[in-house]
Amino acid sequence: MNYQVVPMDRSHIPAIAALERECFSRPWSEAALSEELYNDTACFLVAEGEDGTVLGYAGLHVILDEGYIDNVAVDPRYRRQGVADALLDVFCRFGAEKLAFLTLEVRASNTPAIALYEKHGFYEVGRRKDYYDDPKEDALLLTREWDR
Ligand SMILES: CC(C)(COP(=O)(O)OP(=O)(O)OC[C@H]1O[C@@H](n2cnc3c(N)ncnc32)[C@H](O)[C@@H]1OP(=O)(O)O)[C@@H](O)C(=O)NCCC(=O)NCCS
């Protein structure tokens, strides 16, 4: 499977919004995604197939030396082929250069995502009770830190 990791642009947004609706009970809308194109603190990446297909995407916000990962999602047709690995590699290489830590929330039952993040050096630092709706569930707070 050939793809490259590129910055999100306007052409990707309908497909990313569709992926959001498929993956999450509170999906980001096209309007919310579009706002990130103009947000200096945002870095949204797309794994793009040869014909421009969106295989997956990931979003990061950076405030000073702190990185907050908002979204990581891969189209079910392209999962288990290293796409999320490739997206997180970019954020972690950036983190190793520039950040004190990367952090994120994940549903406590989301075993694939937790395994993904643990593979990339994240570990549990806390739990937010009933953080998610539809269905109600705790969030695990995962972090990867770099010594500065
Ligand atoms: C979680 C998700 C992004 C993984 O994407 P992916 O491209 O299939 O993941 P990769 O193929 O890059 O796998 C990387 C690692 O993630 C873990 N992983 C991925 N899918 C897994 C699964 N179904 N079961 C267990 N571990 C899994 C493994 O550690 C894997 O490494 P390995 O292949 O060496 O075992 C994808 O399942 C997804 O989009 N899920 C729905 C959206 C979501 O829950 N996003 C996270 C929100 S916080």
PDB file of C-alpha atoms and ligand atoms in Angstrom:
ATOM      1  CA  MET A   1       0.000   0.000   0.000  1.00  0.00           C
ATOM      2  CA  ASN A   2       1.563   3.293  -1.121  1.00  0.00           C
ATOM      3  CA  TYR A   3       0.828   6.468   0.766  1.00  0.00           C
ATOM      4  CA  GLN A   4       2.547   9.574   2.028  1.00  0.00           C
ATOM      5  CA  VAL A   5       2.011  11.643   5.147  1.00  0.00           C
ATOM      6  CA  VAL A   6       1.124  15.201   4.142  1.00  0.00           C
ATOM      7  CA  PRO A   7      -0.328  18.266   5.895  1.00  0.00           C
ATOM      8  CA  MET A   8      -4.141  18.366   5.854  1.00  0.00           C
ATOM      9  CA  ASP A   9      -5.531  20.676   3.176  1.00  0.00           C
ATOM     10  CA  ARG A  10      -9.024  21.701   2.116  1.00  0.00           C
ATOM     11  CA  SER A  11      -9.368  18.801  -0.343  1.00  0.00           C
ATOM     12  CA  HIS A  12      -9.091  16.250   2.485  1.00  0.00           C
ATOM     13  CA  ILE A  13     -11.823  17.682   4.703  1.00  0.00           C
ATOM     14  CA  PRO A  14     -14.968  15.923   3.373  1.00  0.00           C
ATOM     15  CA  ALA A  15     -13.272  12.517   3.650  1.00  0.00           C
ATOM     16  CA  ILE A  16     -11.918  13.267   7.133  1.00  0.00           C
ATOM     17  CA  ALA A  17     -15.364  14.405   8.315  1.00  0.00           C
ATOM     18  CA  ALA A  18     -16.845  11.149   6.937  1.00  0.00           C
ATOM     19  CA  LEU A  19     -14.163   9.160   8.790  1.00  0.00           C
ATOM     20  CA  GLU A  20     -14.949  11.097  11.975  1.00  0.00           C
ATOM     21  CA  ARG A  21     -18.643  10.185  11.640  1.00  0.00           C
ATOM     22  CA  GLU A  22     -17.733   6.553  11.097  1.00  0.00           C
ATOM     23  CA  CYS A  23     -15.358   6.359  14.081  1.00  0.00           C
ATOM     24  CA  PHE A  24     -16.683   8.654  16.799  1.00  0.00           C
ATOM     25  CA  SER A  25     -19.991   9.374  18.555  1.00  0.00           C
ATOM     26  CA  ARG A  26     -19.110  13.098  18.736  1.00  0.00           C
ATOM     27  CA  PRO A  27     -17.509  13.611  15.300  1.00  0.00           C
ATOM     28  CA  TRP A  28     -15.730  16.793  14.233  1.00  0.00           C
ATOM     29  CA  SER A  29     -17.697  18.604  11.533  1.00  0.00           C
ATOM     30  CA  GLU A  30     -16.262  19.877   8.248  1.00  0.00           C
ATOM     31  CA  ALA A  31     -16.507  23.412   9.682  1.00  0.00           C
ATOM     32  CA  ALA A  32     -14.535  22.487  12.815  1.00  0.00           C
ATOM     33  CA  LEU A  33     -11.871  20.741  10.734  1.00  0.00           C
ATOM     34  CA  SER A  34     -11.664  23.692   8.329  1.00  0.00           C
ATOM     35  CA  GLU A  35     -10.978  26.080  11.216  1.00  0.00           C
ATOM     36  CA  GLU A  36      -7.817  24.109  11.976  1.00  0.00           C
ATOM     37  CA  LEU A  37      -6.426  25.083   8.546  1.00  0.00           C
ATOM     38  CA  TYR A  38      -6.112  28.634   9.913  1.00  0.00           C
ATOM     39  CA  ASN A  39      -5.026  27.732  13.438  1.00  0.00           C
ATOM     40  CA  ASP A  40      -1.325  28.425  13.998  1.00  0.00           C
ATOM     41  CA  THR A  41      -1.215  26.041  16.964  1.00  0.00           C
ATOM     42  CA  ALA A  42      -2.643  23.105  14.958  1.00  0.00           C
ATOM     43  CA  CYS A  43      -0.808  20.445  12.985  1.00  0.00           C
ATOM     44  CA  PHE A  44      -3.164  18.055  11.195  1.00  0.00           C
ATOM     45  CA  LEU A  45      -1.649  15.283   9.078  1.00  0.00           C
ATOM     46  CA  VAL A  46      -3.169  12.990   6.467  1.00  0.00           C
ATOM     47  CA  ALA A  47      -1.949   9.623   5.215  1.00  0.00           C
ATOM     48  CA  GLU A  48      -2.797  10.094   1.563  1.00  0.00           C
ATOM     49  CA  GLY A  49      -2.970   7.296  -1.009  1.00  0.00           C
ATOM     50  CA  GLU A  50      -1.663   7.709  -4.549  1.00  0.00           C
ATOM     51  CA  ASP A  51      -5.030   8.906  -5.881  1.00  0.00           C
ATOM     52  CA  GLY A  52      -5.511  11.377  -3.030  1.00  0.00           C
ATOM     53  CA  THR A  53      -7.570   8.955  -0.907  1.00  0.00           C
ATOM     54  CA  VAL A  54      -7.558   9.739   2.813  1.00  0.00           C
ATOM     55  CA  LEU A  55      -6.389   6.531   4.513  1.00  0.00           C
ATOM     56  CA  GLY A  56      -6.168   8.117   7.934  1.00  0.00           C
ATOM     57  CA  TYR A  57      -5.429  11.330   9.736  1.00  0.00           C
ATOM     58  CA  ALA A  58      -4.185  12.744  13.020  1.00  0.00           C
ATOM     59  CA  GLY A  59      -4.428  16.142  14.692  1.00  0.00           C
ATOM     60  CA  LEU A  60      -2.113  17.863  17.160  1.00  0.00           C
ATOM     61  CA  HIS A  61      -2.257  21.183  18.989  1.00  0.00           C
ATOM     62  CA  VAL A  62       0.920  22.709  20.367  1.00  0.00           C
ATOM     63  CA  ILE A  63       0.935  25.245  23.200  1.00  0.00           C
ATOM     64  CA  LEU A  64       4.466  26.351  24.115  1.00  0.00           C
ATOM     65  CA  ASP A  65       6.308  23.032  24.631  1.00  0.00           C
ATOM     66  CA  GLU A  66       3.140  20.984  25.269  1.00  0.00           C
ATOM     67  CA  GLY A  67       1.525  18.802  22.605  1.00  0.00           C
ATOM     68  CA  TYR A  68      -2.114  17.698  22.737  1.00  0.00           C
ATOM     69  CA  ILE A  69      -3.184  14.980  20.317  1.00  0.00           C
ATOM     70  CA  ASP A  70      -6.869  15.416  19.448  1.00  0.00           C
ATOM     71  CA  ASN A  71      -7.664  12.867  16.848  1.00  0.00           C
ATOM     72  CA  VAL A  72      -6.178   9.771  15.273  1.00  0.00           C
ATOM     73  CA  ALA A  73      -8.340   7.702  12.939  1.00  0.00           C
ATOM     74  CA  VAL A  74      -7.711   5.277  10.107  1.00  0.00           C
ATOM     75  CA  ASP A  75     -10.289   4.143   7.547  1.00  0.00           C
ATOM     76  CA  PRO A  76     -11.348   0.592   8.537  1.00  0.00           C
ATOM     77  CA  ARG A  77     -10.344  -0.653   5.049  1.00  0.00           C
ATOM     78  CA  TYR A  78      -6.731   0.350   5.680  1.00  0.00           C
ATOM     79  CA  ARG A  79      -6.236  -0.593   9.326  1.00  0.00           C
ATOM     80  CA  ARG A  80      -3.495  -2.904  10.666  1.00  0.00           C
ATOM     81  CA  GLN A  81      -1.091  -1.798   7.953  1.00  0.00           C
ATOM     82  CA  GLY A  82       0.982   0.729   9.889  1.00  0.00           C
ATOM     83  CA  VAL A  83      -0.881   3.919   8.931  1.00  0.00           C
ATOM     84  CA  ALA A  84      -1.459   5.104  12.521  1.00  0.00           C
ATOM     85  CA  ASP A  85       2.133   4.117  13.327  1.00  0.00           C
ATOM     86  CA  ALA A  86       3.359   6.391  10.533  1.00  0.00           C
ATOM     87  CA  LEU A  87       1.218   9.332  11.702  1.00  0.00           C
ATOM     88  CA  LEU A  88       2.282   8.990  15.342  1.00  0.00           C
ATOM     89  CA  ASP A  89       5.934   8.631  14.321  1.00  0.00           C
ATOM     90  CA  VAL A  90       5.796  12.130  12.872  1.00  0.00           C
ATOM     91  CA  PHE A  91       4.315  13.588  16.073  1.00  0.00           C
ATOM     92  CA  CYS A  92       6.820  11.709  18.265  1.00  0.00           C
ATOM     93  CA  ARG A  93       9.821  12.823  16.187  1.00  0.00           C
ATOM     94  CA  PHE A  94       8.540  16.391  16.449  1.00  0.00           C
ATOM     95  CA  GLY A  95       8.017  15.880  20.186  1.00  0.00           C
ATOM     96  CA  ALA A  96      11.554  14.585  20.687  1.00  0.00           C
ATOM     97  CA  GLU A  97      12.877  17.751  19.018  1.00  0.00           C
ATOM     98  CA  LYS A  98      10.557  20.417  20.385  1.00  0.00           C
ATOM     99  CA  LEU A  99       8.230  19.299  23.190  1.00  0.00           C
ATOM    100  CA  ALA A 100       8.339  18.458  26.885  1.00  0.00           C
ATOM    101  CA  PHE A 101       5.434  16.049  26.447  1.00  0.00           C
ATOM    102  CA  LEU A 102       2.649  14.778  24.236  1.00  0.00           C
ATOM    103  CA  THR A 103      -0.647  13.921  25.872  1.00  0.00           C
ATOM    104  CA  LEU A 104      -4.113  12.656  24.893  1.00  0.00           C
ATOM    105  CA  GLU A 105      -7.343  11.131  26.158  1.00  0.00           C
ATOM    106  CA  VAL A 106      -8.629   7.750  25.040  1.00  0.00           C
ATOM    107  CA  ARG A 107     -11.703   5.681  25.909  1.00  0.00           C
ATOM    108  CA  ALA A 108     -10.779   3.163  28.600  1.00  0.00           C
ATOM    109  CA  SER A 109     -12.160   0.315  26.426  1.00  0.00           C
ATOM    110  CA  ASN A 110     -10.323   1.335  23.242  1.00  0.00           C
ATOM    111  CA  THR A 111      -7.795  -1.498  23.288  1.00  0.00           C
ATOM    112  CA  PRO A 112      -6.420  -0.932  19.744  1.00  0.00           C
ATOM    113  CA  ALA A 113      -5.732   2.741  20.372  1.00  0.00           C
ATOM    114  CA  ILE A 114      -4.228   2.130  23.829  1.00  0.00           C
ATOM    115  CA  ALA A 115      -1.915  -0.509  22.323  1.00  0.00           C
ATOM    116  CA  LEU A 116      -0.951   1.945  19.577  1.00  0.00           C
ATOM    117  CA  TYR A 117      -0.056   4.683  22.058  1.00  0.00           C
ATOM    118  CA  GLU A 118       1.806   2.335  24.410  1.00  0.00           C
ATOM    119  CA  LYS A 119       3.854   1.141  21.428  1.00  0.00           C
ATOM    120  CA  HIS A 120       4.876   4.789  20.939  1.00  0.00           C
ATOM    121  CA  GLY A 121       5.994   5.252  24.535  1.00  0.00           C
ATOM    122  CA  PHE A 122       2.830   6.696  26.082  1.00  0.00           C
ATOM    123  CA  TYR A 123       1.813   5.584  29.547  1.00  0.00           C
ATOM    124  CA  GLU A 124      -1.208   6.171  31.780  1.00  0.00           C
ATOM    125  CA  VAL A 125      -0.958   9.205  34.048  1.00  0.00           C
ATOM    126  CA  GLY A 126      -4.601   9.577  35.032  1.00  0.00           C
ATOM    127  CA  ARG A 127      -8.248   8.827  34.431  1.00  0.00           C
ATOM    128  CA  ARG A 128     -11.130  11.252  33.834  1.00  0.00           C
ATOM    129  CA  LYS A 129     -14.343   9.760  35.234  1.00  0.00           C
ATOM    130  CA  ASP A 130     -17.296   9.637  32.779  1.00  0.00           C
ATOM    131  CA  TYR A 131     -15.432  11.902  30.362  1.00  0.00           C
ATOM    132  CA  TYR A 132     -17.185  10.513  27.279  1.00  0.00           C
ATOM    133  CA  ASP A 133     -20.884  10.290  26.347  1.00  0.00           C
ATOM    134  CA  ASP A 134     -22.581   7.934  23.891  1.00  0.00           C
ATOM    135  CA  PRO A 135     -21.748   5.625  25.632  1.00  0.00           C
ATOM    136  CA  LYS A 136     -20.651   7.102  28.933  1.00  0.00           C
ATOM    137  CA  GLU A 137     -17.145   5.990  29.716  1.00  0.00           C
ATOM    138  CA  ASP A 138     -13.977   7.031  31.530  1.00  0.00           C
ATOM    139  CA  ALA A 139     -11.049   8.515  29.621  1.00  0.00           C
ATOM    140  CA  LEU A 140      -7.523   7.370  30.256  1.00  0.00           C
ATOM    141  CA  LEU A 141      -4.997  10.191  30.158  1.00  0.00           C
ATOM    142  CA  LEU A 142      -1.848   9.018  28.404  1.00  0.00           C
ATOM    143  CA  THR A 143       1.413  10.928  28.139  1.00  0.00           C
ATOM    144  CA  ARG A 144       4.844  10.603  26.604  1.00  0.00           C
ATOM    145  CA  GLU A 145       7.513  12.855  28.091  1.00  0.00           C
ATOM    146  CA  TRP A 146      10.965  13.929  26.994  1.00  0.00           C
ATOM    147  CA  ASP A 147      13.709  15.092  29.327  1.00  0.00           C
ATOM    148  CA  ARG A 148      14.661  18.700  28.734  1.00  0.00           C
TER     149      ARG A 148
HETATM  150  C1  LIG B   1      -6.551   2.920  16.665  1.00  0.00           C
HETATM  151  C2  LIG B   1      -6.343   3.051  15.148  1.00  0.00           C
HETATM  152  C3  LIG B   1      -6.068   4.529  14.830  1.00  0.00           C
HETATM  153  C4  LIG B   1      -5.124   2.202  14.737  1.00  0.00           C
HETATM  154  O1  LIG B   1      -4.858   2.453  13.348  1.00  0.00           O
HETATM  155  P1  LIG B   1      -4.063   1.387  12.432  1.00  0.00           P
HETATM  156  O2  LIG B   1      -3.561   2.127  11.231  1.00  0.00           O
HETATM  157  O3  LIG B   1      -4.896   0.200  12.201  1.00  0.00           O
HETATM  158  O4  LIG B   1      -2.832   1.005  13.383  1.00  0.00           O
HETATM  159  P2  LIG B   1      -1.420   0.412  12.898  1.00  0.00           P
HETATM  160  O5  LIG B   1      -1.635  -0.607  11.836  1.00  0.00           O
HETATM  161  O6  LIG B   1      -0.492   1.536  12.573  1.00  0.00           O
HETATM  162  O7  LIG B   1      -0.960  -0.334  14.225  1.00  0.00           O
HETATM  163  C5  LIG B   1      -0.005   0.253  15.100  1.00  0.00           C
HETATM  164  C6  LIG B   1      -0.092  -0.423  16.442  1.00  0.00           C
HETATM  165  O8  LIG B   1      -1.356  -0.151  17.046  1.00  0.00           O
HETATM  166  C7  LIG B   1      -1.782  -1.288  17.804  1.00  0.00           C
HETATM  167  N1  LIG B   1      -3.029  -1.781  17.209  1.00  0.00           N
HETATM  168  C8  LIG B   1      -3.654  -1.300  16.112  1.00  0.00           C
HETATM  169  N2  LIG B   1      -4.823  -1.951  15.919  1.00  0.00           N
HETATM  170  C9  LIG B   1      -4.915  -2.876  16.897  1.00  0.00           C
HETATM  171  C10 LIG B   1      -5.892  -3.856  17.239  1.00  0.00           C
HETATM  172  N3  LIG B   1      -7.012  -4.011  16.507  1.00  0.00           N
HETATM  173  N4  LIG B   1      -5.680  -4.615  18.334  1.00  0.00           N
HETATM  174  C11 LIG B   1      -4.577  -4.463  19.091  1.00  0.00           C
HETATM  175  N5  LIG B   1      -3.589  -3.559  18.820  1.00  0.00           N
HETATM  176  C12 LIG B   1      -3.775  -2.770  17.738  1.00  0.00           C
HETATM  177  C13 LIG B   1      -0.662  -2.300  17.722  1.00  0.00           C
HETATM  178  O9  LIG B   1       0.222  -2.035  18.782  1.00  0.00           O
HETATM  179  C14 LIG B   1      -0.018  -1.923  16.396  1.00  0.00           C
HETATM  180  O10 LIG B   1       1.324  -2.320  16.329  1.00  0.00           O
HETATM  181  P3  LIG B   1       1.725  -3.758  15.698  1.00  0.00           P
HETATM  182  O11 LIG B   1       1.143  -3.779  14.326  1.00  0.00           O
HETATM  183  O12 LIG B   1       3.226  -3.728  15.721  1.00  0.00           O
HETATM  184  O13 LIG B   1       1.088  -4.774  16.597  1.00  0.00           O
HETATM  185  C15 LIG B   1      -7.587   2.539  14.362  1.00  0.00           C
HETATM  186  O14 LIG B   1      -7.956   1.276  14.885  1.00  0.00           O
HETATM  187  C16 LIG B   1      -8.780   3.466  14.394  1.00  0.00           C
HETATM  188  O15 LIG B   1      -8.907   4.377  13.555  1.00  0.00           O
HETATM  189  N6  LIG B   1      -9.692   3.245  15.358  1.00  0.00           N
HETATM  190  C17 LIG B   1     -10.930   4.062  15.439  1.00  0.00           C
HETATM  191  C18 LIG B   1     -10.630   5.486  15.861  1.00  0.00           C
HETATM  192  C19 LIG B   1      -9.975   5.535  17.231  1.00  0.00           C
HETATM  193  O16 LIG B   1     -10.390   4.850  18.147  1.00  0.00           O
HETATM  194  N7  LIG B   1      -8.952   6.416  17.341  1.00  0.00           N
HETATM  195  C20 LIG B   1      -8.256   6.644  18.592  1.00  0.00           C
HETATM  196  C21 LIG B   1      -8.952   7.696  19.371  1.00  0.00           C
HETATM  197  S1  LIG B   1      -8.030   8.154  20.832  1.00  0.00           S
END
